[in-house]
Short mmCIF file of C-alpha atoms in Angstrom, two decimals:
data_model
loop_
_atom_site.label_atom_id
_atom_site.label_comp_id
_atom_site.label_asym_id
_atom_site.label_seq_id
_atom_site.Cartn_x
_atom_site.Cartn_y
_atom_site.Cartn_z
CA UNK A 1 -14.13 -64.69 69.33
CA UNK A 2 -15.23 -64.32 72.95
CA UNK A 3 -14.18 -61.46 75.17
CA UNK A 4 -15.33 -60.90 78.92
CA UNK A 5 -15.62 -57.76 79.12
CA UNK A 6 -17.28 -54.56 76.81
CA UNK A 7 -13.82 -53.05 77.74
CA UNK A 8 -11.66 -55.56 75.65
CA UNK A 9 -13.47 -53.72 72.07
CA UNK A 10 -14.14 -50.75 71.13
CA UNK A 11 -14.42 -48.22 68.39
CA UNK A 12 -13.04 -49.32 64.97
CA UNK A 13 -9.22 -48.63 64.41
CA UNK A 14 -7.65 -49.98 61.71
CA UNK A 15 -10.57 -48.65 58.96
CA UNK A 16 -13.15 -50.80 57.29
CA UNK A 17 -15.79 -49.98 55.16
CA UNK A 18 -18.35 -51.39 57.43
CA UNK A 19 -21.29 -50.70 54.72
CA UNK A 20 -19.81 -52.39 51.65
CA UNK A 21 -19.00 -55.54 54.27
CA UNK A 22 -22.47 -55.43 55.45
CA UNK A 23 -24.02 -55.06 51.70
CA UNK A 24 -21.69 -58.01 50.75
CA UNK A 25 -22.63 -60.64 53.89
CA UNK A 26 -26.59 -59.52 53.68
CA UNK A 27 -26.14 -60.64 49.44
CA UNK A 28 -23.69 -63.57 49.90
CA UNK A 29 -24.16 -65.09 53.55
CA UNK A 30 -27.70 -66.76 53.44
CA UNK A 31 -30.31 -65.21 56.64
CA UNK A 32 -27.28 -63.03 57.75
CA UNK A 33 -28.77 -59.58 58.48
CA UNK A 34 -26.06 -57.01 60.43
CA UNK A 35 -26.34 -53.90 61.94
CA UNK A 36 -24.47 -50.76 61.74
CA UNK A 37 -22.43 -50.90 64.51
CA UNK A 38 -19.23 -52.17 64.09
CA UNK A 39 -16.14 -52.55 67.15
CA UNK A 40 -12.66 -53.93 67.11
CA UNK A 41 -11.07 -55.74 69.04
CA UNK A 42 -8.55 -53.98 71.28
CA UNK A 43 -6.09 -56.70 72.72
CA UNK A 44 -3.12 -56.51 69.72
CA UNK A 45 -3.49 -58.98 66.98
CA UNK A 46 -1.66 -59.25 63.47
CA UNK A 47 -5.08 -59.24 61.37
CA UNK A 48 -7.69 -56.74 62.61
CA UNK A 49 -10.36 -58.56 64.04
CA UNK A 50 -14.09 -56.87 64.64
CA UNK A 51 -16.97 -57.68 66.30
CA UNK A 52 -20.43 -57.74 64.34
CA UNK A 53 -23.78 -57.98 65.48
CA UNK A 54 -27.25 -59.49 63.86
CA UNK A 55 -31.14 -58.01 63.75
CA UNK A 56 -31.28 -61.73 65.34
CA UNK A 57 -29.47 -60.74 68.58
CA UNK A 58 -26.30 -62.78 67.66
CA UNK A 59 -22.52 -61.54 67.47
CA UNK A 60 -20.38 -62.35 64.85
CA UNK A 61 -16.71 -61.57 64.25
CA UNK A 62 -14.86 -60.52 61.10
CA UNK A 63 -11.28 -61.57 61.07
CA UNK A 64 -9.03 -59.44 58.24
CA UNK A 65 -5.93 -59.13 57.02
CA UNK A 66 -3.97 -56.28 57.60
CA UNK A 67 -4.39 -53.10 55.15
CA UNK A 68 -1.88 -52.35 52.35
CA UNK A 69 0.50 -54.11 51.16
CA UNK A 70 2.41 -57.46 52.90
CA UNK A 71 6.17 -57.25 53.53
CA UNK A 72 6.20 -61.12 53.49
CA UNK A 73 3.50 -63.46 51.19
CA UNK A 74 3.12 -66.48 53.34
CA UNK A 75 1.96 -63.88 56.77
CA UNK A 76 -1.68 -62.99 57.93
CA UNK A 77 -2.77 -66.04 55.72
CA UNK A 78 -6.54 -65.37 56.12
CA UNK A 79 -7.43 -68.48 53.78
CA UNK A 80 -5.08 -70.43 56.08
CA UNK A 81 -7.14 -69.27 59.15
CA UNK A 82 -10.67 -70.31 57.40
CA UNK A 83 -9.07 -73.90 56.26
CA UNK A 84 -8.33 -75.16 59.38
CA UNK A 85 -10.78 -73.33 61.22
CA UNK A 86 -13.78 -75.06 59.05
CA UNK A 87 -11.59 -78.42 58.71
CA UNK A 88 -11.39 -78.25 62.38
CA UNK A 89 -15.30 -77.48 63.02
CA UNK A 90 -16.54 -80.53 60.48
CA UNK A 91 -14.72 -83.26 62.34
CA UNK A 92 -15.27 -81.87 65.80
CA UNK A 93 -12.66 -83.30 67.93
CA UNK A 94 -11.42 -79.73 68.12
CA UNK A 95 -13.76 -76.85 69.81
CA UNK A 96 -13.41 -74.03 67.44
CA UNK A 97 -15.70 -71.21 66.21
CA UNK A 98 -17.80 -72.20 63.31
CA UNK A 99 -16.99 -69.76 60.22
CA UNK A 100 -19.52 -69.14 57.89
CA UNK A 101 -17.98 -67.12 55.02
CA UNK A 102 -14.37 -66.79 53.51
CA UNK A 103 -14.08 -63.62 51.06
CA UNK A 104 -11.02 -63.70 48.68
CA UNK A 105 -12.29 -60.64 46.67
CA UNK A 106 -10.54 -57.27 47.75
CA UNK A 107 -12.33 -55.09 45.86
CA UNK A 108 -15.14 -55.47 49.03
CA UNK A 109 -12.90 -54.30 52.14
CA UNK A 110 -9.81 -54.02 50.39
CA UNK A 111 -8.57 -57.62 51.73
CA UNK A 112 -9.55 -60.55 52.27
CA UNK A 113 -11.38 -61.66 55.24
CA UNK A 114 -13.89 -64.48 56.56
CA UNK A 115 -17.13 -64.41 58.84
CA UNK A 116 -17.48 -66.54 62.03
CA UNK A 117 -18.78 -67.34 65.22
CA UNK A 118 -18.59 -65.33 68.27
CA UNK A 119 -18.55 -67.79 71.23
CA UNK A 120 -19.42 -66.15 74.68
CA UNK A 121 -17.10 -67.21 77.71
CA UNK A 122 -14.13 -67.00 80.01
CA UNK A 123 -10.41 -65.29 78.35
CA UNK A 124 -7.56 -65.47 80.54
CA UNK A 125 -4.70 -63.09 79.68
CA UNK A 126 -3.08 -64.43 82.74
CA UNK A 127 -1.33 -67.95 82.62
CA UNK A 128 -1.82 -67.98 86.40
CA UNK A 129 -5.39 -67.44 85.86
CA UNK A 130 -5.97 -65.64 89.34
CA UNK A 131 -9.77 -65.00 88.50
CA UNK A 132 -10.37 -68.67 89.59
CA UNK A 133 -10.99 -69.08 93.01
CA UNK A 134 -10.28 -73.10 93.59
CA UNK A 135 -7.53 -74.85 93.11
CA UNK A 136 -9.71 -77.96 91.78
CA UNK A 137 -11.11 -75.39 89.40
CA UNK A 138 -7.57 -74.45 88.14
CA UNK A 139 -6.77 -78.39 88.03
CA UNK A 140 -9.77 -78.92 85.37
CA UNK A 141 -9.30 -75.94 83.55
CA UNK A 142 -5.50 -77.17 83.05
CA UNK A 143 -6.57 -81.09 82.64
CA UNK A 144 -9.30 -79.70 80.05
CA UNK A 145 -6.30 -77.57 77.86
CA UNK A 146 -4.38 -80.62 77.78
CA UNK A 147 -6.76 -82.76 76.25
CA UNK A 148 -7.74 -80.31 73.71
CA UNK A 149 -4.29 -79.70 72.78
CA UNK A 150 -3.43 -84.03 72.30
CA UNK A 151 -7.32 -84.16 70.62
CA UNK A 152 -5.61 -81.61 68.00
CA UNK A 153 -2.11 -83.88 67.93
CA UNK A 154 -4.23 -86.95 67.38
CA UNK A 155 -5.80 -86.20 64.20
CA UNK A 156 -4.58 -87.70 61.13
CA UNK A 157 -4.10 -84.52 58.67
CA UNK A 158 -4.86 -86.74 55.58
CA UNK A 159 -8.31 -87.33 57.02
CA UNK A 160 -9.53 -84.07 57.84
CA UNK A 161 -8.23 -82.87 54.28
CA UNK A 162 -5.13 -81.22 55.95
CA UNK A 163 -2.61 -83.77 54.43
CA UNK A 164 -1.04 -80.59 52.67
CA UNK A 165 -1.49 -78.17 54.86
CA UNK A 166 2.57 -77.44 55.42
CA UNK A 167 5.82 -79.97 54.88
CA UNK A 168 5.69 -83.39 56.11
CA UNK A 169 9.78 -83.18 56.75
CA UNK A 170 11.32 -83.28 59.84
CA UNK A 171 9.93 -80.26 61.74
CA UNK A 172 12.85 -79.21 64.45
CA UNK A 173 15.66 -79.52 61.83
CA UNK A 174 13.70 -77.31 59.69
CA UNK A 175 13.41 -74.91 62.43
CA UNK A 176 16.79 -75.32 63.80
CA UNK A 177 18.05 -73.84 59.71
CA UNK A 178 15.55 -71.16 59.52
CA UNK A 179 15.75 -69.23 63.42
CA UNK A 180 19.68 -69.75 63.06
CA UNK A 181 19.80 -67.98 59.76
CA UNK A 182 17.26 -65.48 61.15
CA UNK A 183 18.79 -65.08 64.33
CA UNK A 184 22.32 -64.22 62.37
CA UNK A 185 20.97 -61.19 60.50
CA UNK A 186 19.50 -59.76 63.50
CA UNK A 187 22.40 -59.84 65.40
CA UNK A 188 24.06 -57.64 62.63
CA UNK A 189 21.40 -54.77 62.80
CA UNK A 190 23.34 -51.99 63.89
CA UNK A 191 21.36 -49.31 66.26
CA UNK A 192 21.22 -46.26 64.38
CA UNK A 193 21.63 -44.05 67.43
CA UNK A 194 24.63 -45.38 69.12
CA UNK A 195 26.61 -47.25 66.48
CA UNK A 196 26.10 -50.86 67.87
CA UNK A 197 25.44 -54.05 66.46
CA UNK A 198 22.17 -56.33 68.05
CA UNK A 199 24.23 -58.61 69.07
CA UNK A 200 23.64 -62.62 69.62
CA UNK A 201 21.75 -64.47 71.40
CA UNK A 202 23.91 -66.22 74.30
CA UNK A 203 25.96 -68.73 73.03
CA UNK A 204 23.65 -69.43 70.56
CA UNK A 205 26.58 -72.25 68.41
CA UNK A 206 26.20 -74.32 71.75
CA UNK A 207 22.63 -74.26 71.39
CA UNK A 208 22.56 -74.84 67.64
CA UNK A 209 24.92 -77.87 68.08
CA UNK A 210 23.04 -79.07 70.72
CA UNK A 211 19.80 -79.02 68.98
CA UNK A 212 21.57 -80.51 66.11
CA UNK A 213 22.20 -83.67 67.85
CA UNK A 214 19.47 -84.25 70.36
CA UNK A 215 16.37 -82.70 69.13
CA UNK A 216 13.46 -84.62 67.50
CA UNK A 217 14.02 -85.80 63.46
CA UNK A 218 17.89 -84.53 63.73
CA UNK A 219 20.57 -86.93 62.31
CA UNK A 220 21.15 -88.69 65.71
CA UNK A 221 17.51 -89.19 66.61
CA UNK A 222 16.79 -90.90 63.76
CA UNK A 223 15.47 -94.79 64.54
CA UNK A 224 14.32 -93.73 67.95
CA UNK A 225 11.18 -95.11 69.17
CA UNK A 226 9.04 -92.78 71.21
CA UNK A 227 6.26 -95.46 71.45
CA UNK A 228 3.65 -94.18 68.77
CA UNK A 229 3.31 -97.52 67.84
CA UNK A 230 4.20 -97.08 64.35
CA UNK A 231 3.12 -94.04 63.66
CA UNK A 232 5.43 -90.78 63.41
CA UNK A 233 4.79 -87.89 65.78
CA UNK A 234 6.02 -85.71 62.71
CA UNK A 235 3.60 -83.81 60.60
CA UNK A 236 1.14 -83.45 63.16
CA UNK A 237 -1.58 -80.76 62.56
CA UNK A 238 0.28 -77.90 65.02
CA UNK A 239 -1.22 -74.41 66.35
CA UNK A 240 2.02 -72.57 65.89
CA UNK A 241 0.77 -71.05 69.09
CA UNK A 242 -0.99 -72.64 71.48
CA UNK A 243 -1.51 -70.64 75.24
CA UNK A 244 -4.21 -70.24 77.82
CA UNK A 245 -5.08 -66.85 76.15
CA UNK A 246 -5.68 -68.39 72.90
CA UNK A 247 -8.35 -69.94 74.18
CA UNK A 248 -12.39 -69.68 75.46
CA UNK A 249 -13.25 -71.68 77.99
CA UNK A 250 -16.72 -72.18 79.15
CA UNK A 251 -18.57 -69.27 81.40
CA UNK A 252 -19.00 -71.62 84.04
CA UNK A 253 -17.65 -74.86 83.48
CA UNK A 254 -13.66 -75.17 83.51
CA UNK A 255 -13.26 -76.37 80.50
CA UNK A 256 -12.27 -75.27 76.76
CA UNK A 257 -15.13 -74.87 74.02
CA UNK A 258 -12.91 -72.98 71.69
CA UNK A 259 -9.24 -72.72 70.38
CA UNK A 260 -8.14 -69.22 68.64
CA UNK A 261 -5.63 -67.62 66.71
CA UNK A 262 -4.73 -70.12 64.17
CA UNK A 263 -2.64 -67.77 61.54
CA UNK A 264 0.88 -70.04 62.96
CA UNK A 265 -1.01 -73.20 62.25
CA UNK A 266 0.89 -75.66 60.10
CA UNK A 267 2.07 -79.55 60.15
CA UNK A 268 5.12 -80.33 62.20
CA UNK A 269 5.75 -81.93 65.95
CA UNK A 270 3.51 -81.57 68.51
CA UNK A 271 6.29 -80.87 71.10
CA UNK A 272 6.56 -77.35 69.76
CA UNK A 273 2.76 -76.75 71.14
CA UNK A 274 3.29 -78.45 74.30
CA UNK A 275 6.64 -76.66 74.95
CA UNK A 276 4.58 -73.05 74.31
CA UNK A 277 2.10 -73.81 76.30
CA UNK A 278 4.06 -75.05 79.35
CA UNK A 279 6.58 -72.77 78.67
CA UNK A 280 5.71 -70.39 82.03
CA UNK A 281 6.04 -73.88 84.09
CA UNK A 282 9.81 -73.73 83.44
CA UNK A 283 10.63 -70.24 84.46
CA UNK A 284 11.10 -69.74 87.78
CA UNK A 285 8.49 -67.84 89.55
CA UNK A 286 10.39 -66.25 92.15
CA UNK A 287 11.91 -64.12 89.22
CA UNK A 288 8.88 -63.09 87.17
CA UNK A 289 10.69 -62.24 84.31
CA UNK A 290 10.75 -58.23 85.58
CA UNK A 291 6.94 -58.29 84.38
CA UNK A 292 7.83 -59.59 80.81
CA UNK A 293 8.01 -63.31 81.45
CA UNK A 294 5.00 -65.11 83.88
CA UNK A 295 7.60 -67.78 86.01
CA UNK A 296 5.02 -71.03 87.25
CA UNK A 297 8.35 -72.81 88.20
CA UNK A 298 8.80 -72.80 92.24
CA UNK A 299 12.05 -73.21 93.27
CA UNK A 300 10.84 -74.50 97.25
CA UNK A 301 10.43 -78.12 96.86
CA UNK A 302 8.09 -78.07 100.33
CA UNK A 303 5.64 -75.56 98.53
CA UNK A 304 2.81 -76.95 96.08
CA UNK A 305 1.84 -74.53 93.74
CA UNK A 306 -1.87 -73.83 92.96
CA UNK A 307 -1.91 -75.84 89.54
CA UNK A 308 -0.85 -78.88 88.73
CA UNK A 309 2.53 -79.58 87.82
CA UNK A 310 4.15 -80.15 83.96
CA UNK A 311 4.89 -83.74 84.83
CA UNK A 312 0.80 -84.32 85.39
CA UNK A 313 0.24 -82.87 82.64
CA UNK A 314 2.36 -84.65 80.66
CA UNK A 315 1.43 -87.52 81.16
CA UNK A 316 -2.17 -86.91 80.43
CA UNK A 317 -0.93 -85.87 77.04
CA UNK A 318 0.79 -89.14 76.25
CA UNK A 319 -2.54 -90.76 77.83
CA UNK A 320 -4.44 -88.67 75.40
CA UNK A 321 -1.90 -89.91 72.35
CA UNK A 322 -1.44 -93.32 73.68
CA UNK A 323 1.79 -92.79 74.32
CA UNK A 324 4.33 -94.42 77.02
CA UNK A 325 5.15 -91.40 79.68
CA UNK A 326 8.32 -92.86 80.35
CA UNK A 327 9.83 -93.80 76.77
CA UNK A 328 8.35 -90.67 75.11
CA UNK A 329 9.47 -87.99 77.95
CA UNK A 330 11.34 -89.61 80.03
CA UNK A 331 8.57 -90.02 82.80
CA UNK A 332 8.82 -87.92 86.07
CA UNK A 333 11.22 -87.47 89.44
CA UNK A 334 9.67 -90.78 90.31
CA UNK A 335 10.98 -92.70 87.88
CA UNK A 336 14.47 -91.63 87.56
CA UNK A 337 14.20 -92.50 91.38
CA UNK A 338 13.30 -95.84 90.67
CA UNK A 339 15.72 -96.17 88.07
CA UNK A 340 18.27 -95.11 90.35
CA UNK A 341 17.59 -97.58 92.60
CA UNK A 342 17.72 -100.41 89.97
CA UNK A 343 14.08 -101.47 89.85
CA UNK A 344 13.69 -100.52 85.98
CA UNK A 345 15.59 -102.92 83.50
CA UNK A 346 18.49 -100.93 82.06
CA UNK A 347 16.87 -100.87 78.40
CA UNK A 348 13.89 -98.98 79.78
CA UNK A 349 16.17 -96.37 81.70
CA UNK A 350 18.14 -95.67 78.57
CA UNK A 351 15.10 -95.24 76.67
CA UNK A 352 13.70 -92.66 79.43
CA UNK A 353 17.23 -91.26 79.68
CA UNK A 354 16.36 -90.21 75.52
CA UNK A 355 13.02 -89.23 75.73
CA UNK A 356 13.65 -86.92 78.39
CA UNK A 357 16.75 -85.32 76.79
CA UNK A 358 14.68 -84.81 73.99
CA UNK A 359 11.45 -83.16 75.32
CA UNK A 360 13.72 -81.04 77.64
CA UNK A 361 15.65 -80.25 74.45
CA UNK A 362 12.47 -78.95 73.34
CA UNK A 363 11.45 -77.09 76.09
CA UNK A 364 15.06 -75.42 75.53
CA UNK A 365 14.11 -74.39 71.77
CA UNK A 366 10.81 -72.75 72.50
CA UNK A 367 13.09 -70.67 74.87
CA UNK A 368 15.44 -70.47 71.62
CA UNK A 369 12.69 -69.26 69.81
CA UNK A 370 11.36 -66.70 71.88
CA UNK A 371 14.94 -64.96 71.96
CA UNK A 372 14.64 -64.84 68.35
CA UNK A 373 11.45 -63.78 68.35
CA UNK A 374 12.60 -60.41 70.93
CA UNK A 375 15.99 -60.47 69.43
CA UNK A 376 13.75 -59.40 66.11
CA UNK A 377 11.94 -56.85 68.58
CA UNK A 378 15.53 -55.42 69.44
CA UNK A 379 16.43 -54.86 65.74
CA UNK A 380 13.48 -53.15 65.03
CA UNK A 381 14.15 -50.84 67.65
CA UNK A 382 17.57 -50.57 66.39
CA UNK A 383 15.86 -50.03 63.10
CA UNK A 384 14.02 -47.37 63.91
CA UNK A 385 10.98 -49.34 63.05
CA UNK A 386 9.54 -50.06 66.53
CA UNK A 387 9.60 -46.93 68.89
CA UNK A 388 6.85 -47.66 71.29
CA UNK A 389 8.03 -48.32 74.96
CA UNK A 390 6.48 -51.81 75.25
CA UNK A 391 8.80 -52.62 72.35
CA UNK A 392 11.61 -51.23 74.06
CA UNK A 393 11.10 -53.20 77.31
CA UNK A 394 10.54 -56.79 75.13
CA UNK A 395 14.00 -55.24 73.48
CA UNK A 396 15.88 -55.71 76.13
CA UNK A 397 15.22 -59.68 77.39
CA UNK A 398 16.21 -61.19 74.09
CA UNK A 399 19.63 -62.02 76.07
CA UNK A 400 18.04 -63.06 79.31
CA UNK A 401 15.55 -65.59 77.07
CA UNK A 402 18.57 -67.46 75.31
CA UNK A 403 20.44 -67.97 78.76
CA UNK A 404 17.34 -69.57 79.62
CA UNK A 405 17.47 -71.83 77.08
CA UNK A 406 21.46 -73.06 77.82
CA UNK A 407 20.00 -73.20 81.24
CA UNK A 408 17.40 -75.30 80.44
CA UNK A 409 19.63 -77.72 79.01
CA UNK A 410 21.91 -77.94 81.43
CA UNK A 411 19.69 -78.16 84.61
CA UNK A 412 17.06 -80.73 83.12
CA UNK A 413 17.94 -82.14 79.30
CA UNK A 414 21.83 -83.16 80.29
CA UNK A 415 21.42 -83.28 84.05
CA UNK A 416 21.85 -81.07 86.94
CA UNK A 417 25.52 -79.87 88.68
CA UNK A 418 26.68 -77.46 85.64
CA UNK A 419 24.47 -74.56 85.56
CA UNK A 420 24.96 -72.56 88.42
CA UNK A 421 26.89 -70.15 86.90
CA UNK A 422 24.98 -69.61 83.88
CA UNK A 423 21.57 -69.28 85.78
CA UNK A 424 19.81 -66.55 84.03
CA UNK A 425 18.81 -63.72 86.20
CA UNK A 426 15.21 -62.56 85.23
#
C-alpha cells in the first residue's frame, strides 16, 4: 500500500495487538524481522489496514478484517483479498503488491489478516488528478489505467486458478435481482425523527425494465455478438471497484505499478469496471455534484478538456481485448456520422446501434448502483445508525444519482431529444 505523504497514517485506531502480530510474523514469515512501531492508515477503508516496518529498512502493510463480529459472512473477505492478490502477482499481467503471509488463526490478532508489500509511489484521491502538470502526462497516466484494467479483463480465470472465484452466470441480470430487491427495503426505512419513509430511487421500474431488456446477458441480449470472437465477455475476473484512487502509479513515470482494494473482486462483466472507472466522464462538470460527485463531462463542445476523452479510451480497451470498437460499443460521434451519411453497410450500423445501447445501458447502472449504494447511506441515517455529517451530505444525493441514471439513458443509450426535462440538477 503506497501513500504520498506521512500525513495519510498515523497512530493506530482501530486496536491491534501489535506484539503478538510481530511475535507471530518473526516465527512464521521466514527473514521477516519488524519493529515496534506500528501506524494505520487514515483514508477510510472497510478492513483496517496498517503500515509495518523491517530492521531491513523495508515497509510492509497488514491488511485486517474488521474487529468483532460480521453483520454479513461473505464482507471484508480477507482470504478473498490474499487469493487474488497472490493469483494476480504469480502470473504478472496485473501490477499488484506481492503478499507474503495469509493468517486464518484469530486467536493471534483476533481476525484474520495477511502480510504484503508496501509499494512507494503516486495516490490520487482526485479523478482530475490536478497534481500533474502536463496534459501529455495526464494522457499516459489515463492510457496506462486503461490497459491495466483490459490486462485484468483478458485473463482467463481458469488459468490463473480463479475459475471459481464467484458465479459464471450472467452478471447484470444477477445484479439487476439483487440492487432491486435491496433498493426496495431501503426505500421502506422510515426516519425515526420525522415519521418518513426513504423513499425510491427516481423511477427506479423504468430503470429496472429497461435494464431488463437491454443490458448485457438479459433475455433480449441473448445471441448478440460483441466480437470476442467466440469467447464470452461474462465471467471475467472483475475488481468490483476499480478508480484512479485504487491505484499506485509510479513516482515518476505515469504509469500504474499497482492495483488496490480488491475485497469487491469477483467474476462477472468487465463493463461494470469500465463503467466505475469512467463514471466521472459522464457527469457533467459544470455541476460538480455540490462537492459529492467529480463531473469530467464538458458540456462546451469548442472546449477540450485536459484528459482524454471516454471514447479514446474506449477504444484502447477493445484494442487491449481485441475487440471491434464499433460492434462492441457502438464506436464514437464519428461513426454514427458516417453511418448517417450512409457510408457503413446497414448490418454494421445496427450492430453499433446495439453495442452502444448496451454499454450506455451500463454506464446508466453504475449510476443505478451508486443510488443504491447512498440510498443505503440515507437509511442508515434514518436508522439512526450513521450520524456523522459526511453521511448526512452522501444522504441526501441518492435521488439526484438515480435521475442520472434515467438521464443517462435517455441522452446517450436511446438517443438524444427526450431528456430535457428530466436533466438532473447536481
Amino acid at each position: 500500500m503506497a501513500i504520498p505523504s506521512e500525513t495519510e497514517y498515523g497512530p493506530i485506531r482501530t486496536p491491534l495487538n501489535v506484539d503478538k502480530l510481530r511475535a507471530y510474523i518473526e516465527d512464521k514469515v521466514k527473514g521477516f524481522k519488524i519493529d515496534s512501531e506500528v501506524f494505520q492508515f487514515s483514508f477510510g477503508q472497510s478492513n483496517p489496514t496498517y503500515l509495518l516496518s523491517g530492521n531491513n529498512g523495508k515497509r510492509y502493510v497488514v491488511r485486517t478484517r474488521p474487529p468483532g463480529p460480521l453483520i454479513s459472512k461473505t464482507a471484508h473477505a480477507i482470504d478473498r483479498e490474499y487469493r487474488i492478490l497472490d493469483a494476480l502477482g504469480k502470473d504478472g499481467s496485473v501490477p499488484v503488491p506481492k503478499v507474503y503471509h495469509l493468517c486464518k488463526d484469530e486467536s493471534v490478532i483476533g481476525r484474520q489478516w495477511y502480510l504484503m508489500e508496501y509499494l512507494k509511489g503516486r495516490k490520487f484521491e482526485d479523478v482530475r488528478m490536478p497534481e500533474i502538470k502536463t496534459k501529455e502526462e495526464r494522457e499516459a497516466l489515463w492510457m496506462s489505467i486503461i490497459q491495466t484494467l483490459a490486462a485484468l479483463h483478458a485473463l482467463d480465470p481458469q488459468k490463473i486458478g480463479l475459475g471459481d472465484y464467484g458465479s459464471t452466470a450472467a452478471f447484470y441480470p444477477r445484479q439487476i435481482r439483487s440492487l432491486s430487491k435491496v433498493s426496495q427495503a431501503q426505500s421502506q426505512v422510515v426516519n425515526s425523527k420525522t415519521g418518513k419513509p426513504v423513499g425510491p430511487i427516481p423511477r427506479i421500474d423504468f430503470l429496472l425494465e429497461w435494464y431488463g431488456r437491454n443490458l448485457p446477458g438479459t433475455e433480449a441480449d441473448k445471441g448478440y455478438d460483441a466480437g470476442t470472437s467466440g469467447r464470452s465477455l461474462e465471467a471475467r475476473v472483475i475488481h468490483g471497484d476499480f478508480k484512479v484512487d485504487n491505484m499506485i502509479f509510479h513516482p515518476t513515470e505515469p504509469r500504474v505499478i499497482g492495483v488496490l482494494d480488491w475485497e469487491l473482486s469477483t467474476l462477472g462483466h468487465p463493463y461494470s469496471d469500465l463503467a466505475n472507472l469512467l463514471q466521472p466522464f459522464y457527469i457533467p462538470s459544470e455541476s460538480g455534484g455540490q462537492g459529492y460527485l467529480t463531473g469530467l463531462r464538458c458540456g462546451h463542445p469548442t472546449l477540450r478538456p485536459p484528459h482524454p476523452p471516454p471514447s479514446t479510451l474506449l477504444s484502447s480497451w477493445c484494442s487491449h481485448m481485441g475487440l471491434d470498437f464499433i460492434t462492441a460499443m457502438g464506436g464514437d460521434e464519428s461513426t454514427a456520422k458516417v453511418g448517417a451519411m450512409g457510408n457503413v453497410d446497414i448490418d454494421t450500423q445496427e450492430k453499433a446501434m446495439r453495442g452502444k445501447r448496451r454499454w450506455e445501458g451500463c454506464v446508466s447502472f453504475a449510476f443505478f448502483r451508486l443510488a443504491v449504494i447512498t440510498q443505503g447511506i440515507a437509511a442508515r441515517v434514518a436508522q439512526g445508525n450513521a450520524s456523522s455529517a459526511k453521511a448526512a451530505q452522501h444522504a441526501k444525493i441518492f435521488p439526484l444519482v438515480g435521475s442520472l441514471a434515467v438521464q443517462h439513458i435517455e441522452l446517450f443509450a436511446d438517443g438524444p431529444g427526450t431528456a430535457a426535462s428530466s436533466r438532473a440538477k447536481l
